[in-house]
PDB file of C-alpha atoms in Angstrom:
ATOM      1  CA  UNK A  12      -5.081 -30.208  29.676  1.00  0.00           C
ATOM      2  CA  UNK A  13      -6.341 -31.288  26.221  1.00  0.00           C
ATOM      3  CA  UNK A  14      -9.447 -29.158  26.630  1.00  0.00           C
ATOM      4  CA  UNK A  15      -7.354 -26.099  27.367  1.00  0.00           C
ATOM      5  CA  UNK A  16      -5.066 -26.804  24.430  1.00  0.00           C
ATOM      6  CA  UNK A  17      -8.068 -27.197  22.128  1.00  0.00           C
ATOM      7  CA  UNK A  18      -9.532 -23.916  23.345  1.00  0.00           C
ATOM      8  CA  UNK A  19      -6.163 -22.138  22.990  1.00  0.00           C
ATOM      9  CA  UNK A  20      -5.565 -23.506  19.450  1.00  0.00           C
ATOM     10  CA  UNK A  21      -9.103 -22.533  18.424  1.00  0.00           C
ATOM     11  CA  UNK A  22      -8.484 -18.974  19.630  1.00  0.00           C
ATOM     12  CA  UNK A  23      -5.156 -18.776  17.824  1.00  0.00           C
ATOM     13  CA  UNK A  24      -6.761 -20.022  14.627  1.00  0.00           C
ATOM     14  CA  UNK A  25      -9.605 -17.523  14.998  1.00  0.00           C
ATOM     15  CA  UNK A  26      -7.144 -14.680  15.604  1.00  0.00           C
ATOM     16  CA  UNK A  27      -5.150 -15.657  12.495  1.00  0.00           C
ATOM     17  CA  UNK A  28      -8.283 -15.645  10.371  1.00  0.00           C
ATOM     18  CA  UNK A  29      -9.181 -12.163  11.721  1.00  0.00           C
ATOM     19  CA  UNK A  30      -5.635 -10.890  11.027  1.00  0.00           C
ATOM     20  CA  UNK A  31      -5.676 -12.305   7.505  1.00  0.00           C
ATOM     21  CA  UNK A  32      -9.057 -10.711   6.921  1.00  0.00           C
ATOM     22  CA  UNK A  33      -7.790  -7.307   8.088  1.00  0.00           C
ATOM     23  CA  UNK A  34      -4.695  -7.469   5.856  1.00  0.00           C
ATOM     24  CA  UNK A  35      -6.788  -8.596   2.881  1.00  0.00           C
ATOM     25  CA  UNK A  36      -9.278  -5.766   3.501  1.00  0.00           C
ATOM     26  CA  UNK A  37      -6.533  -3.137   3.648  1.00  0.00           C
ATOM     27  CA  UNK A  38      -4.920  -4.463   0.463  1.00  0.00           C
ATOM     28  CA  UNK A  39      -8.272  -4.576  -1.339  1.00  0.00           C
ATOM     29  CA  UNK A  40      -9.277  -1.128  -0.104  1.00  0.00           C
ATOM     30  CA  UNK A  41      -5.966   0.444  -1.160  1.00  0.00           C
ATOM     31  CA  UNK A  42      -5.997  -1.320  -4.519  1.00  0.00           C
ATOM     32  CA  UNK A  43      -9.540  -0.256  -5.343  1.00  0.00           C
ATOM     33  CA  UNK A  44      -9.193   3.293  -4.070  1.00  0.00           C
ATOM     34  CA  UNK A  45      -9.042   6.312  -6.300  1.00  0.00           C
ATOM     35  CA  UNK A  46      -5.581   7.293  -7.389  1.00  0.00           C
ATOM     36  CA  UNK A  47      -5.071   9.198  -4.149  1.00  0.00           C
ATOM     37  CA  UNK A  48      -3.749   7.601  -0.990  1.00  0.00           C
ATOM     38  CA  UNK A  49      -6.297   6.889   1.684  1.00  0.00           C
ATOM     39  CA  UNK A  50      -5.855   8.548   5.007  1.00  0.00           C
ATOM     40  CA  UNK A  51      -5.700   6.588   8.234  1.00  0.00           C
ATOM     41  CA  UNK A  52      -9.058   8.063   9.182  1.00  0.00           C
ATOM     42  CA  UNK A  53     -10.669   6.801   5.940  1.00  0.00           C
ATOM     43  CA  UNK A  54      -9.209   3.299   6.416  1.00  0.00           C
ATOM     44  CA  UNK A  55     -10.287   3.209  10.053  1.00  0.00           C
ATOM     45  CA  UNK A  56     -13.832   4.390   9.207  1.00  0.00           C
ATOM     46  CA  UNK A  57     -14.236   1.927   6.322  1.00  0.00           C
ATOM     47  CA  UNK A  58     -13.031  -1.093   8.316  1.00  0.00           C
ATOM     48  CA  UNK A  59     -14.686   0.062  11.558  1.00  0.00           C
ATOM     49  CA  UNK A  60     -11.494  -0.437  13.585  1.00  0.00           C
ATOM     50  CA  UNK A  61      -8.844   1.643  15.278  1.00  0.00           C
ATOM     51  CA  UNK A  62      -6.195   2.693  12.758  1.00  0.00           C
ATOM     52  CA  UNK A  63      -3.321   2.019  15.158  1.00  0.00           C
ATOM     53  CA  UNK A  64      -4.482  -1.547  15.486  1.00  0.00           C
ATOM     54  CA  UNK A  65      -5.002  -1.985  11.722  1.00  0.00           C
ATOM     55  CA  UNK A  66      -1.605  -0.460  11.041  1.00  0.00           C
ATOM     56  CA  UNK A  67       0.237  -2.634  13.565  1.00  0.00           C
ATOM     57  CA  UNK A  68      -1.430  -5.824  12.263  1.00  0.00           C
ATOM     58  CA  UNK A  69      -0.616  -4.880   8.641  1.00  0.00           C
ATOM     59  CA  UNK A  70       3.036  -4.118   9.476  1.00  0.00           C
ATOM     60  CA  UNK A  71       3.415  -7.337  11.525  1.00  0.00           C
ATOM     61  CA  UNK A  72       2.125  -9.576   8.792  1.00  0.00           C
ATOM     62  CA  UNK A  73       3.355  -7.837   5.623  1.00  0.00           C
ATOM     63  CA  UNK A  74       6.536  -6.221   6.903  1.00  0.00           C
ATOM     64  CA  UNK A  75       5.382  -2.907   5.388  1.00  0.00           C
ATOM     65  CA  UNK A  76       3.623   0.182   6.697  1.00  0.00           C
ATOM     66  CA  UNK A  77       0.281   0.942   5.038  1.00  0.00           C
ATOM     67  CA  UNK A  78       1.679   4.197   3.626  1.00  0.00           C
ATOM     68  CA  UNK A  79       4.615   2.296   2.195  1.00  0.00           C
ATOM     69  CA  UNK A  80       2.240  -0.183   0.551  1.00  0.00           C
ATOM     70  CA  UNK A  81       0.118   2.679  -0.861  1.00  0.00           C
ATOM     71  CA  UNK A  82       3.251   4.405  -2.221  1.00  0.00           C
ATOM     72  CA  UNK A  83       4.249   1.186  -3.969  1.00  0.00           C
ATOM     73  CA  UNK A  84       0.794   0.914  -5.533  1.00  0.00           C
ATOM     74  CA  UNK A  85       0.946   4.504  -6.743  1.00  0.00           C
ATOM     75  CA  UNK A  86       4.441   4.065  -8.159  1.00  0.00           C
ATOM     76  CA  UNK A  87       3.271   0.913  -9.940  1.00  0.00           C
ATOM     77  CA  UNK A  88       0.435   2.953 -11.504  1.00  0.00           C
ATOM     78  CA  UNK A  89       2.969   5.657 -12.419  1.00  0.00           C
ATOM     79  CA  UNK A  90       5.209   3.088 -14.151  1.00  0.00           C
ATOM     80  CA  UNK A  91       2.184   1.872 -16.164  1.00  0.00           C
ATOM     81  CA  UNK A  92       1.365   5.458 -17.066  1.00  0.00           C
ATOM     82  CA  UNK A  93       4.953   6.192 -18.104  1.00  0.00           C
ATOM     83  CA  UNK A  94       4.853   3.073 -20.267  1.00  0.00           C
ATOM     84  CA  UNK A  95       1.439   3.537 -21.839  1.00  0.00           C
ATOM     85  CA  UNK A  96       0.562   7.230 -21.906  1.00  0.00           C
ATOM     86  CA  UNK A  97       2.348  10.188 -23.487  1.00  0.00           C
ATOM     87  CA  UNK A  98       2.305  12.181 -20.245  1.00  0.00           C
ATOM     88  CA  UNK A  99       5.138  14.011 -18.578  1.00  0.00           C
ATOM     89  CA  UNK A 100       6.124  13.535 -14.943  1.00  0.00           C
ATOM     90  CA  UNK A 101       4.145  16.573 -13.733  1.00  0.00           C
ATOM     91  CA  UNK A 102       0.957  15.311 -15.433  1.00  0.00           C
ATOM     92  CA  UNK A 103       1.398  11.845 -13.933  1.00  0.00           C
ATOM     93  CA  UNK A 104       2.019  13.362 -10.521  1.00  0.00           C
ATOM     94  CA  UNK A 105      -1.190  15.336 -10.819  1.00  0.00           C
ATOM     95  CA  UNK A 106      -3.250  12.367 -12.030  1.00  0.00           C
ATOM     96  CA  UNK A 107      -2.053  10.237  -9.101  1.00  0.00           C
ATOM     97  CA  UNK A 108      -3.016  12.939  -6.595  1.00  0.00           C
ATOM     98  CA  UNK A 109       0.427  14.012  -5.412  1.00  0.00           C
ATOM     99  CA  UNK A 110       0.554  17.556  -4.064  1.00  0.00           C
ATOM    100  CA  UNK A 111       3.470  18.418  -6.381  1.00  0.00           C
ATOM    101  CA  UNK A 112       5.897  16.777  -8.809  1.00  0.00           C
ATOM    102  CA  UNK A 113       8.825  17.106  -6.376  1.00  0.00           C
ATOM    103  CA  UNK A 114       7.082  14.982  -3.771  1.00  0.00           C
ATOM    104  CA  UNK A 115       6.081  12.479  -6.417  1.00  0.00           C
ATOM    105  CA  UNK A 116       9.688  12.256  -7.528  1.00  0.00           C
ATOM    106  CA  UNK A 117      10.841  11.622  -3.931  1.00  0.00           C
ATOM    107  CA  UNK A 118       8.280   8.862  -3.456  1.00  0.00           C
ATOM    108  CA  UNK A 119       9.101   7.317  -6.845  1.00  0.00           C
ATOM    109  CA  UNK A 120      12.803   7.315  -6.071  1.00  0.00           C
ATOM    110  CA  UNK A 121      12.264   5.811  -2.601  1.00  0.00           C
ATOM    111  CA  UNK A 122      10.322   2.922  -4.173  1.00  0.00           C
ATOM    112  CA  UNK A 123      12.227   2.397  -7.429  1.00  0.00           C
ATOM    113  CA  UNK A 124      15.702   3.533  -6.462  1.00  0.00           C
ATOM    114  CA  UNK A 125      15.891   6.053  -9.337  1.00  0.00           C
ATOM    115  CA  UNK A 126      14.056   9.268 -10.181  1.00  0.00           C
ATOM    116  CA  UNK A 127      11.156   9.127 -12.636  1.00  0.00           C
ATOM    117  CA  UNK A 128      13.160  10.902 -15.332  1.00  0.00           C
ATOM    118  CA  UNK A 129      16.087   8.496 -14.929  1.00  0.00           C
ATOM    119  CA  UNK A 130      13.675   5.564 -15.000  1.00  0.00           C
ATOM    120  CA  UNK A 131      12.168   6.892 -18.235  1.00  0.00           C
ATOM    121  CA  UNK A 132      15.611   7.398 -19.796  1.00  0.00           C
ATOM    122  CA  UNK A 133      16.857   3.970 -18.736  1.00  0.00           C
ATOM    123  CA  UNK A 134      13.797   2.019 -19.849  1.00  0.00           C
ATOM    124  CA  UNK A 135      11.912   3.792 -22.584  1.00  0.00           C
ATOM    125  CA  UNK A 136      13.970   6.505 -24.245  1.00  0.00           C
ATOM    126  CA  UNK A 137      17.055   4.752 -25.535  1.00  0.00           C
TER     127      UNK A 137
END
């Protein structure tokens, strides 16, 4: 019985290390990527694993989808740009690789709870 428990616990520990490694790799990859979001195909190719598996592991252990995490990173970059650069919302949208400013505004609002223009007015243009 003890032998089986030892083997089982060793496998669980190994699996947890693998899962942590996958989550860390996804976070690192997304954080270091160009301003654009990475596609599932790019993530899968870089990590050498099936994207459905990567995605399910990431969601299980972070509580977020990979696209949601990437959107949060991009919005964080947008907030920094709004704070530190004299760019308008369209320019920031373009620099972050969004297809258009309307989509950028929708993503920004879904993450921050307010539109980029309202965020600017509330925080920096008083």
